[in-house]
XYZ file of C-alpha atoms in Angstrom:
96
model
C 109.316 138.166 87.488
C 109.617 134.568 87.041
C 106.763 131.999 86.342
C 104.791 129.770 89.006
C 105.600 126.063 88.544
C 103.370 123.873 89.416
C 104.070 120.485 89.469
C 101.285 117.546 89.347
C 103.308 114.343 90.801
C 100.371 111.666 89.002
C 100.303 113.674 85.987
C 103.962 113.363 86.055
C 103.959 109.753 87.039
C 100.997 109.189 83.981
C 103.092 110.711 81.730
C 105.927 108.465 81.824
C 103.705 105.590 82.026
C 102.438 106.750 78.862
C 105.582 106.968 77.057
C 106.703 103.560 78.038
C 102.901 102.223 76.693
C 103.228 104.282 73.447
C 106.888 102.979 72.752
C 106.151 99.278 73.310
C 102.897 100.073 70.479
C 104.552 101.582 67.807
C 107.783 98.290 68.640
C 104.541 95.816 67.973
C 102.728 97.885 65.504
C 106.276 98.161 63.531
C 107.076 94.032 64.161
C 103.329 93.399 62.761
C 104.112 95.065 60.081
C 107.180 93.486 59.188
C 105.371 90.258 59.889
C 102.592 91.061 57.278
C 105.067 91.941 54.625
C 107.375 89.141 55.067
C 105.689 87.111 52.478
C 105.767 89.770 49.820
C 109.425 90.919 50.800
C 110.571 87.052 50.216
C 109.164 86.401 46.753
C 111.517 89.983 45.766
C 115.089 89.268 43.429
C 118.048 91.637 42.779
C 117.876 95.007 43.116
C 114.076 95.336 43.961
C 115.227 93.136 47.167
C 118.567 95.162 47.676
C 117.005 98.268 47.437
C 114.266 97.307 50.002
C 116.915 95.771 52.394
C 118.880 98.922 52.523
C 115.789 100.984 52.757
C 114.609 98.630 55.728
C 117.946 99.081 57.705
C 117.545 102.324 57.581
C 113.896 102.383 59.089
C 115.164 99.836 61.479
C 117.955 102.829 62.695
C 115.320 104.972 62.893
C 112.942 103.237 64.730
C 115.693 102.102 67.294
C 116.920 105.990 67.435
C 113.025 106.432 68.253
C 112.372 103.653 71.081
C 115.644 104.664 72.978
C 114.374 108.374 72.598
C 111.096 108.224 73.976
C 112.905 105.593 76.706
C 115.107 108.255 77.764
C 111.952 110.922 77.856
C 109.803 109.021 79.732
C 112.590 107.419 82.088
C 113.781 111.348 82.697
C 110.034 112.494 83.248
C 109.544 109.865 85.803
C 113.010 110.840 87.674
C 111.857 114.273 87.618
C 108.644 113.012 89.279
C 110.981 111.458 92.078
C 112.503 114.255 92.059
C 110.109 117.133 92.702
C 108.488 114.269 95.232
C 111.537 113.633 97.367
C 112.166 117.943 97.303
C 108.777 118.462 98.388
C 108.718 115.931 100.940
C 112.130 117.541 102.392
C 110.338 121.126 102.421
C 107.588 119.513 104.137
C 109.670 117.959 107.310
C 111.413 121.205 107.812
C 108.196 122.609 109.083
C 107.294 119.772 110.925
C-alpha cells in the first residue's frame, strides 16, 4: 500500500522563503568575505597571486552553481505549494 501525503501549504510556503533568505546570506557572507581579504589579496605577486586567482574562480563557479541551485529548490518548492493549493482548491469546489 502506498504512503499518506500530507501536505502543509505554510510549511511549504516557509520553506521556500527560507531558501531564498539562506541564499541571499551565504551571497553577503561570501561578498564580506571577499571584502575583508581584499587588502591582503592586493599586496600578493606572481604565482602566490596566480594561484589564488585561479583558486578564487573556481570558488566563484561554485558558489554561483550553489545560489542558482538552491534558487531553483526553493522556486520549485514554492510552485509545488501553488500547486498542491490550486489541486486542493479544485477538489474542494467539486463538492460544493
Amino acid at each position: 500500500m502506498g504512503s499518506d501525503i500530507k501536505v502543509t501549504f505554510s510549511a511549504l510556503e516557509t520553506a521556500s522563503a527560507d531558501t531564498a533568505a539562506t541564499t541571499a546570506r551565504i551571497t553577503s557572507q561570501l561578498e564580506d568575505l571577499r571584502r575583508q581579504l581584499a587588502p591582503m589579496v592586493a599586496t600578493w605577486t606572481g604565482d602566490a597571486a596566480a594561484t589564488y586567482r585561479a583558486s578564487q574562480q573556481k570558488w566563484d563557479t561554485s558558489a554561483a552553481e550553489l545560489t542558482t541551485t538552491l534558487g531553483t529548490i526553493g522556486r520549485l518548492v514554492g510552485q509545488a505549494g501553488q500547486n498542491y493549493r490550486a489541486t486542493e482548491q479544485a477538489n474542494r469546489a467539486r463538492f460544493a
